[in-house]
């Protein structure tokens, strides 16, 4: 029972993060695509598919986390997406210079080190959520 008290805020925080990020990007979609186009790691990918794909996955995570039947999938997808975003930002920061962040809203205004730490914390929260969900439902 106590695990639920920890799991609920984790799910809430992840839902808020992905909803905020998706809405911020969608509200300034042109800027999001423009900044994404400047990334050396994404140059060879078609932004016509990649940009809506990113938004779709972020909204999908929120939907999956919203229902008990799909929460485990939402937590797993949250973990992998946060891990991917963290690795992506880390690669840009450590191996490239002057690369803009295509993140929307206040997240795009964070410095790279701060953003990497922020993402790492949410990656760990998602991992904890997966572990708590599995141990909570194993009984």
mmCIF file of N, CA, C and O in Angstrom, residues 103-138:
data_model
loop_
_atom_site.group_PDB
_atom_site.id
_atom_site.type_symbol
_atom_site.label_atom_id
_atom_site.label_comp_id
_atom_site.label_asym_id
_atom_site.label_seq_id
_atom_site.Cartn_x
_atom_site.Cartn_y
_atom_site.Cartn_z
ATOM 1 N N UNK A 103 13.657 21.895 -27.230
ATOM 2 C CA UNK A 103 12.642 21.711 -26.197
ATOM 3 C C UNK A 103 11.800 22.974 -26.090
ATOM 4 O O UNK A 103 12.293 24.074 -26.285
ATOM 5 N N UNK A 104 10.557 22.789 -25.759
ATOM 6 C CA UNK A 104 9.661 23.935 -25.683
ATOM 7 C C UNK A 104 9.577 24.532 -24.293
ATOM 8 O O UNK A 104 9.959 23.921 -23.301
ATOM 9 N N UNK A 105 9.072 25.755 -24.245
ATOM 10 C CA UNK A 105 8.798 26.423 -22.979
ATOM 11 C C UNK A 105 10.032 26.674 -22.145
ATOM 12 O O UNK A 105 11.121 26.905 -22.656
ATOM 13 N N UNK A 106 9.855 26.605 -20.848
ATOM 14 C CA UNK A 106 10.936 26.906 -19.912
ATOM 15 C C UNK A 106 12.068 25.882 -20.001
ATOM 16 O O UNK A 106 13.220 26.196 -19.715
ATOM 17 N N UNK A 107 11.765 24.661 -20.413
ATOM 18 C CA UNK A 107 12.803 23.630 -20.524
ATOM 19 C C UNK A 107 13.860 24.018 -21.558
ATOM 20 O O UNK A 107 15.035 23.716 -21.397
ATOM 21 N N UNK A 108 13.429 24.692 -22.616
ATOM 22 C CA UNK A 108 14.368 25.137 -23.645
ATOM 23 C C UNK A 108 15.270 26.262 -23.186
ATOM 24 O O UNK A 108 16.274 26.558 -23.816
ATOM 25 N N UNK A 109 14.926 26.889 -22.087
ATOM 26 C CA UNK A 109 15.721 28.007 -21.554
ATOM 27 C C UNK A 109 16.767 27.552 -20.537
ATOM 28 O O UNK A 109 17.614 28.326 -20.122
ATOM 29 N N UNK A 110 16.695 26.292 -20.131
ATOM 30 C CA UNK A 110 17.680 25.767 -19.180
ATOM 31 C C UNK A 110 19.035 25.627 -19.866
ATOM 32 O O UNK A 110 19.110 25.347 -21.065
ATOM 33 N N UNK A 111 20.104 25.776 -19.096
ATOM 34 C CA UNK A 111 21.438 25.502 -19.644
ATOM 35 C C UNK A 111 21.540 24.000 -19.901
ATOM 36 O O UNK A 111 20.798 23.208 -19.309
ATOM 37 N N UNK A 112 22.452 23.619 -20.775
ATOM 38 C CA UNK A 112 22.605 22.194 -21.067
ATOM 39 C C UNK A 112 22.906 21.368 -19.811
ATOM 40 O O UNK A 112 22.262 20.341 -19.587
ATOM 41 N N UNK A 113 23.871 21.767 -18.965
ATOM 42 C CA UNK A 113 24.118 20.961 -17.763
ATOM 43 C C UNK A 113 22.879 20.834 -16.872
ATOM 44 O O UNK A 113 22.579 19.744 -16.371
ATOM 45 N N UNK A 114 22.143 21.927 -16.691
ATOM 46 C CA UNK A 114 20.940 21.889 -15.865
ATOM 47 C C UNK A 114 19.885 20.996 -16.498
ATOM 48 O O UNK A 114 19.229 20.206 -15.818
ATOM 49 N N UNK A 115 19.731 21.112 -17.812
ATOM 50 C CA UNK A 115 18.740 20.308 -18.515
ATOM 51 C C UNK A 115 19.095 18.820 -18.454
ATOM 52 O O UNK A 115 18.210 17.967 -18.300
ATOM 53 N N UNK A 116 20.359 18.507 -18.582
ATOM 54 C CA UNK A 116 20.800 17.109 -18.507
ATOM 55 C C UNK A 116 20.503 16.545 -17.113
ATOM 56 O O UNK A 116 19.999 15.423 -16.986
ATOM 57 N N UNK A 117 20.801 17.313 -16.073
ATOM 58 C CA UNK A 117 20.507 16.874 -14.704
ATOM 59 C C UNK A 117 19.005 16.713 -14.512
ATOM 60 O O UNK A 117 18.537 15.716 -13.937
ATOM 61 N N UNK A 118 18.231 17.685 -14.983
ATOM 62 C CA UNK A 118 16.769 17.620 -14.907
ATOM 63 C C UNK A 118 16.259 16.337 -15.563
ATOM 64 O O UNK A 118 15.458 15.594 -14.981
ATOM 65 N N UNK A 119 16.731 16.068 -16.784
ATOM 66 C CA UNK A 119 16.307 14.862 -17.492
ATOM 67 C C UNK A 119 16.757 13.597 -16.769
ATOM 68 O O UNK A 119 16.013 12.614 -16.709
ATOM 69 N N UNK A 120 17.965 13.614 -16.233
ATOM 70 C CA UNK A 120 18.462 12.435 -15.513
ATOM 71 C C UNK A 120 17.599 12.145 -14.283
ATOM 72 O O UNK A 120 17.300 10.979 -13.989
ATOM 73 N N UNK A 121 17.189 13.193 -13.587
ATOM 74 C CA UNK A 121 16.317 13.013 -12.416
ATOM 75 C C UNK A 121 14.990 12.389 -12.842
ATOM 76 O O UNK A 121 14.501 11.446 -12.208
ATOM 77 N N UNK A 122 14.414 12.883 -13.930
ATOM 78 C CA UNK A 122 13.149 12.320 -14.396
ATOM 79 C C UNK A 122 13.324 10.915 -14.971
ATOM 80 O O UNK A 122 12.412 10.091 -14.897
ATOM 81 N N UNK A 123 14.491 10.625 -15.524
ATOM 82 C CA UNK A 123 14.781 9.257 -15.972
ATOM 83 C C UNK A 123 14.798 8.319 -14.769
ATOM 84 O O UNK A 123 14.217 7.219 -14.811
ATOM 85 N N UNK A 124 15.442 8.755 -13.687
ATOM 86 C CA UNK A 124 15.474 7.943 -12.462
ATOM 87 C C UNK A 124 14.083 7.805 -11.846
ATOM 88 O O UNK A 124 13.730 6.733 -11.342
ATOM 89 N N UNK A 125 13.296 8.872 -11.886
ATOM 90 C CA UNK A 125 11.913 8.794 -11.391
ATOM 91 C C UNK A 125 11.109 7.773 -12.190
ATOM 92 O O UNK A 125 10.350 6.980 -11.614
ATOM 93 N N UNK A 126 11.263 7.800 -13.496
ATOM 94 C CA UNK A 126 10.546 6.838 -14.339
ATOM 95 C C UNK A 126 11.003 5.415 -14.047
ATOM 96 O O UNK A 126 10.182 4.494 -13.961
ATOM 97 N N UNK A 127 12.306 5.223 -13.863
ATOM 98 C CA UNK A 127 12.830 3.890 -13.519
ATOM 99 C C UNK A 127 12.276 3.431 -12.177
ATOM 100 O O UNK A 127 11.858 2.273 -12.028
ATOM 101 N N UNK A 128 12.244 4.337 -11.212
ATOM 102 C CA UNK A 128 11.675 4.006 -9.902
ATOM 103 C C UNK A 128 10.199 3.656 -10.048
ATOM 104 O O UNK A 128 9.706 2.718 -9.405
ATOM 105 N N UNK A 129 9.489 4.393 -10.893
ATOM 106 C CA UNK A 129 8.078 4.108 -11.134
ATOM 107 C C UNK A 129 7.873 2.722 -11.716
ATOM 108 O O UNK A 129 6.966 1.994 -11.300
ATOM 109 N N UNK A 130 8.709 2.343 -12.672
ATOM 110 C CA UNK A 130 8.617 1.000 -13.263
ATOM 111 C C UNK A 130 8.841 -0.060 -12.184
ATOM 112 O O UNK A 130 8.066 -1.016 -12.064
ATOM 113 N N UNK A 131 9.886 0.114 -11.395
ATOM 114 C CA UNK A 131 10.192 -0.864 -10.339
ATOM 115 C C UNK A 131 9.095 -0.919 -9.286
ATOM 116 O O UNK A 131 8.693 -2.010 -8.866
ATOM 117 N N UNK A 132 8.613 0.228 -8.867
ATOM 118 C CA UNK A 132 7.533 0.262 -7.868
ATOM 119 C C UNK A 132 6.255 -0.349 -8.413
ATOM 120 O O UNK A 132 5.543 -1.064 -7.709
ATOM 121 N N UNK A 133 5.941 -0.085 -9.667
ATOM 122 C CA UNK A 133 4.736 -0.629 -10.263
ATOM 123 C C UNK A 133 4.818 -2.150 -10.346
ATOM 124 O O UNK A 133 3.866 -2.847 -10.003
ATOM 125 N N UNK A 134 5.981 -2.658 -10.723
ATOM 126 C CA UNK A 134 6.140 -4.104 -10.837
ATOM 127 C C UNK A 134 6.069 -4.788 -9.481
ATOM 128 O O UNK A 134 5.433 -5.824 -9.336
ATOM 129 N N UNK A 135 6.709 -4.206 -8.463
ATOM 130 C CA UNK A 135 6.674 -4.828 -7.137
ATOM 131 C C UNK A 135 5.310 -4.644 -6.485
ATOM 132 O O UNK A 135 4.868 -5.497 -5.731
ATOM 133 N N UNK A 136 4.627 -3.556 -6.795
ATOM 134 C CA UNK A 136 3.303 -3.297 -6.225
ATOM 135 C C UNK A 136 2.268 -4.262 -6.799
ATOM 136 O O UNK A 136 1.345 -4.666 -6.100
ATOM 137 N N UNK A 137 2.419 -4.631 -8.077
ATOM 138 C CA UNK A 137 1.444 -5.496 -8.723
ATOM 139 C C UNK A 137 1.887 -6.948 -8.765
ATOM 140 O O UNK A 137 1.219 -7.773 -9.371
ATOM 141 N N UNK A 138 3.011 -7.275 -8.153
ATOM 142 C CA UNK A 138 3.497 -8.652 -8.142
ATOM 143 C C UNK A 138 2.741 -9.511 -7.119
ATOM 144 O O UNK A 138 2.753 -10.709 -7.189
#
